[in-house]
Every structure is written in structure tokens, then in C-alpha cells.
Amino acid sequence: MASLEQIQQDLQILPQEALNLVYQFIQLLKKGDQIPQITQASQSFSAPITLASDTADWSDLIGCVSAEEDLSINYKTYLAEGLERKYGYR
């Protein structure tokens, strides 16, 4: 187990972006039971941790765009039609 002194030394050499991630992680740990148990296999993180407050700003965008109902399936068709309308004269 790492000692407090070792952790402090490691923190001193981290870049600011990494310190921000450490701070976010500490805030999540303070919240307690909202954190899943960390196991040996899940100790490597591939994506940065985001707080709920970071994603709350996206709620303003819900419903601000209208599109075809089947856009996720026929996106290539809609893209081709749009490009043809925009650049079809070439």
C-alpha cells in the first residue's frame, strides 16, 4: 500500500490535467456508495471520470434538433441526398 508521503511526491510531478482527474476521483470517493467496488481487474481506466455535474449542462440540448425517425439506420442515404442537393451541380 502506498504511503501518504509517496502519494504526495507523485502528485508533485503530475501535469495539471492529471491533477484535475485525481481531484475528480477524490470527489467521487467522498460521495461514498455511488462508487462501484474497484477490483484488481478494473484498476486501469481507459476514459476520464466525469461527474454528474459535468454532464448536467447537456440537458439543455435535449429536444433542440429534429431529424428523421430512422436517421440512425438510413444515415448514409440522408447524407448522400444532402450532399447531392448541396454539391450536385459539380
PDB file of C-alpha atoms in Angstrom:
ATOM      1  CA  MET A   1       0.000   0.000   0.000  1.00  0.00           C
ATOM      2  CA  ALA A   2       1.284   3.464  -0.882  1.00  0.00           C
ATOM      3  CA  SER A   3       2.196   5.816   1.916  1.00  0.00           C
ATOM      4  CA  LEU A   4       0.923   9.383   2.141  1.00  0.00           C
ATOM      5  CA  GLU A   5       4.438  10.686   1.530  1.00  0.00           C
ATOM      6  CA  GLN A   6       4.793   8.632  -1.657  1.00  0.00           C
ATOM      7  CA  ILE A   7       1.423   9.849  -2.926  1.00  0.00           C
ATOM      8  CA  GLN A   8       2.377  13.468  -2.220  1.00  0.00           C
ATOM      9  CA  GLN A   9       5.652  13.042  -4.106  1.00  0.00           C
ATOM     10  CA  ASP A  10       3.844  11.510  -7.071  1.00  0.00           C
ATOM     11  CA  LEU A  11       1.276  14.328  -7.102  1.00  0.00           C
ATOM     12  CA  GLN A  12       4.005  16.958  -7.273  1.00  0.00           C
ATOM     13  CA  ILE A  13       5.265  15.700 -10.638  1.00  0.00           C
ATOM     14  CA  LEU A  14       1.871  15.240 -12.325  1.00  0.00           C
ATOM     15  CA  PRO A  15       0.737  17.687 -15.026  1.00  0.00           C
ATOM     16  CA  GLN A  16      -2.304  19.877 -14.311  1.00  0.00           C
ATOM     17  CA  GLU A  17      -4.651  17.730 -16.423  1.00  0.00           C
ATOM     18  CA  ALA A  18      -3.774  14.652 -14.381  1.00  0.00           C
ATOM     19  CA  LEU A  19      -4.238  16.592 -11.139  1.00  0.00           C
ATOM     20  CA  ASN A  20      -7.729  17.557 -12.302  1.00  0.00           C
ATOM     21  CA  LEU A  21      -8.555  13.879 -12.845  1.00  0.00           C
ATOM     22  CA  VAL A  22      -7.210  12.997  -9.403  1.00  0.00           C
ATOM     23  CA  TYR A  23      -9.353  15.749  -7.885  1.00  0.00           C
ATOM     24  CA  GLN A  24     -12.465  14.455  -9.679  1.00  0.00           C
ATOM     25  CA  PHE A  25     -11.730  10.946  -8.459  1.00  0.00           C
ATOM     26  CA  ILE A  26     -11.354  12.144  -4.872  1.00  0.00           C
ATOM     27  CA  GLN A  27     -14.692  13.957  -5.112  1.00  0.00           C
ATOM     28  CA  LEU A  28     -16.318  10.731  -6.282  1.00  0.00           C
ATOM     29  CA  LEU A  29     -14.756   8.806  -3.415  1.00  0.00           C
ATOM     30  CA  LYS A  30     -16.145  11.345  -0.957  1.00  0.00           C
ATOM     31  CA  LYS A  31     -19.651  10.631  -2.201  1.00  0.00           C
ATOM     32  CA  GLY A  32     -19.286   7.089  -0.915  1.00  0.00           C
ATOM     33  CA  ASP A  33     -21.715   4.403  -2.012  1.00  0.00           C
ATOM     34  CA  GLN A  34     -22.106   5.766  -5.542  1.00  0.00           C
ATOM     35  CA  ILE A  35     -18.687   4.317  -6.458  1.00  0.00           C
ATOM     36  CA  PRO A  36     -18.595   0.663  -7.545  1.00  0.00           C
ATOM     37  CA  GLN A  37     -16.060  -1.514  -5.793  1.00  0.00           C
ATOM     38  CA  ILE A  38     -12.680  -1.377  -7.521  1.00  0.00           C
ATOM     39  CA  THR A  39     -11.247  -4.802  -8.246  1.00  0.00           C
ATOM     40  CA  GLN A  40      -7.802  -5.824  -9.395  1.00  0.00           C
ATOM     41  CA  ALA A  41      -9.068  -6.255 -12.975  1.00  0.00           C
ATOM     42  CA  SER A  42     -10.727  -2.822 -13.176  1.00  0.00           C
ATOM     43  CA  GLN A  43      -7.903  -0.680 -11.831  1.00  0.00           C
ATOM     44  CA  SER A  44      -6.850   0.574 -15.270  1.00  0.00           C
ATOM     45  CA  PHE A  45      -9.145   3.319 -16.504  1.00  0.00           C
ATOM     46  CA  SER A  46      -9.498   3.966 -20.225  1.00  0.00           C
ATOM     47  CA  ALA A  47     -11.703   7.066 -20.008  1.00  0.00           C
ATOM     48  CA  PRO A  48     -11.648  10.062 -17.700  1.00  0.00           C
ATOM     49  CA  ILE A  49     -14.116  10.143 -14.856  1.00  0.00           C
ATOM     50  CA  THR A  50     -16.943  12.618 -15.307  1.00  0.00           C
ATOM     51  CA  LEU A  51     -19.066  13.954 -12.520  1.00  0.00           C
ATOM     52  CA  ALA A  52     -22.824  14.216 -12.818  1.00  0.00           C
ATOM     53  CA  SER A  53     -22.472  17.997 -12.664  1.00  0.00           C
ATOM     54  CA  ASP A  54     -20.272  17.871 -15.793  1.00  0.00           C
ATOM     55  CA  THR A  55     -22.991  16.171 -17.825  1.00  0.00           C
ATOM     56  CA  ALA A  56     -25.885  18.245 -16.475  1.00  0.00           C
ATOM     57  CA  ASP A  57     -25.116  21.046 -18.942  1.00  0.00           C
ATOM     58  CA  TRP A  58     -26.013  18.757 -21.860  1.00  0.00           C
ATOM     59  CA  SER A  59     -29.640  18.577 -20.710  1.00  0.00           C
ATOM     60  CA  ASP A  60     -30.303  21.942 -22.367  1.00  0.00           C
ATOM     61  CA  LEU A  61     -29.713  20.315 -25.755  1.00  0.00           C
ATOM     62  CA  ILE A  62     -32.318  17.574 -25.420  1.00  0.00           C
ATOM     63  CA  GLY A  63     -35.053  18.096 -27.987  1.00  0.00           C
ATOM     64  CA  CYS A  64     -33.386  21.044 -29.726  1.00  0.00           C
ATOM     65  CA  VAL A  65     -32.877  19.186 -33.019  1.00  0.00           C
ATOM     66  CA  SER A  66     -35.399  17.472 -35.208  1.00  0.00           C
ATOM     67  CA  ALA A  67     -34.421  14.696 -37.597  1.00  0.00           C
ATOM     68  CA  GLU A  68     -35.862  11.744 -39.446  1.00  0.00           C
ATOM     69  CA  GLU A  69     -37.052   8.931 -37.190  1.00  0.00           C
ATOM     70  CA  ASP A  70     -34.899   6.366 -38.973  1.00  0.00           C
ATOM     71  CA  LEU A  71     -31.766   8.529 -39.145  1.00  0.00           C
ATOM     72  CA  SER A  72     -29.653   6.030 -37.191  1.00  0.00           C
ATOM     73  CA  ILE A  73     -30.449   3.342 -39.762  1.00  0.00           C
ATOM     74  CA  ASN A  74     -30.510   5.309 -43.042  1.00  0.00           C
ATOM     75  CA  TYR A  75     -27.929   7.978 -42.272  1.00  0.00           C
ATOM     76  CA  LYS A  76     -25.899   7.201 -45.409  1.00  0.00           C
ATOM     77  CA  THR A  77     -28.927   7.765 -47.626  1.00  0.00           C
ATOM     78  CA  TYR A  78     -29.747  11.079 -45.951  1.00  0.00           C
ATOM     79  CA  LEU A  79     -26.123  12.185 -46.151  1.00  0.00           C
ATOM     80  CA  ALA A  80     -25.882  11.308 -49.843  1.00  0.00           C
ATOM     81  CA  GLU A  81     -29.120  13.172 -50.593  1.00  0.00           C
ATOM     82  CA  GLY A  82     -27.976  16.227 -48.659  1.00  0.00           C
ATOM     83  CA  LEU A  83     -24.599  16.308 -50.373  1.00  0.00           C
ATOM     84  CA  GLU A  84     -26.277  15.885 -53.766  1.00  0.00           C
ATOM     85  CA  ARG A  85     -28.568  18.850 -53.060  1.00  0.00           C
ATOM     86  CA  LYS A  86     -25.671  20.959 -51.839  1.00  0.00           C
ATOM     87  CA  TYR A  87     -22.971  19.993 -54.340  1.00  0.00           C
ATOM     88  CA  GLY A  88     -24.919  18.290 -57.149  1.00  0.00           C
ATOM     89  CA  TYR A  89     -24.075  20.982 -59.661  1.00  0.00           C
ATOM     90  CA  ARG A  90     -20.414  19.888 -59.858  1.00  0.00           C
TER      91      ARG A  90
END
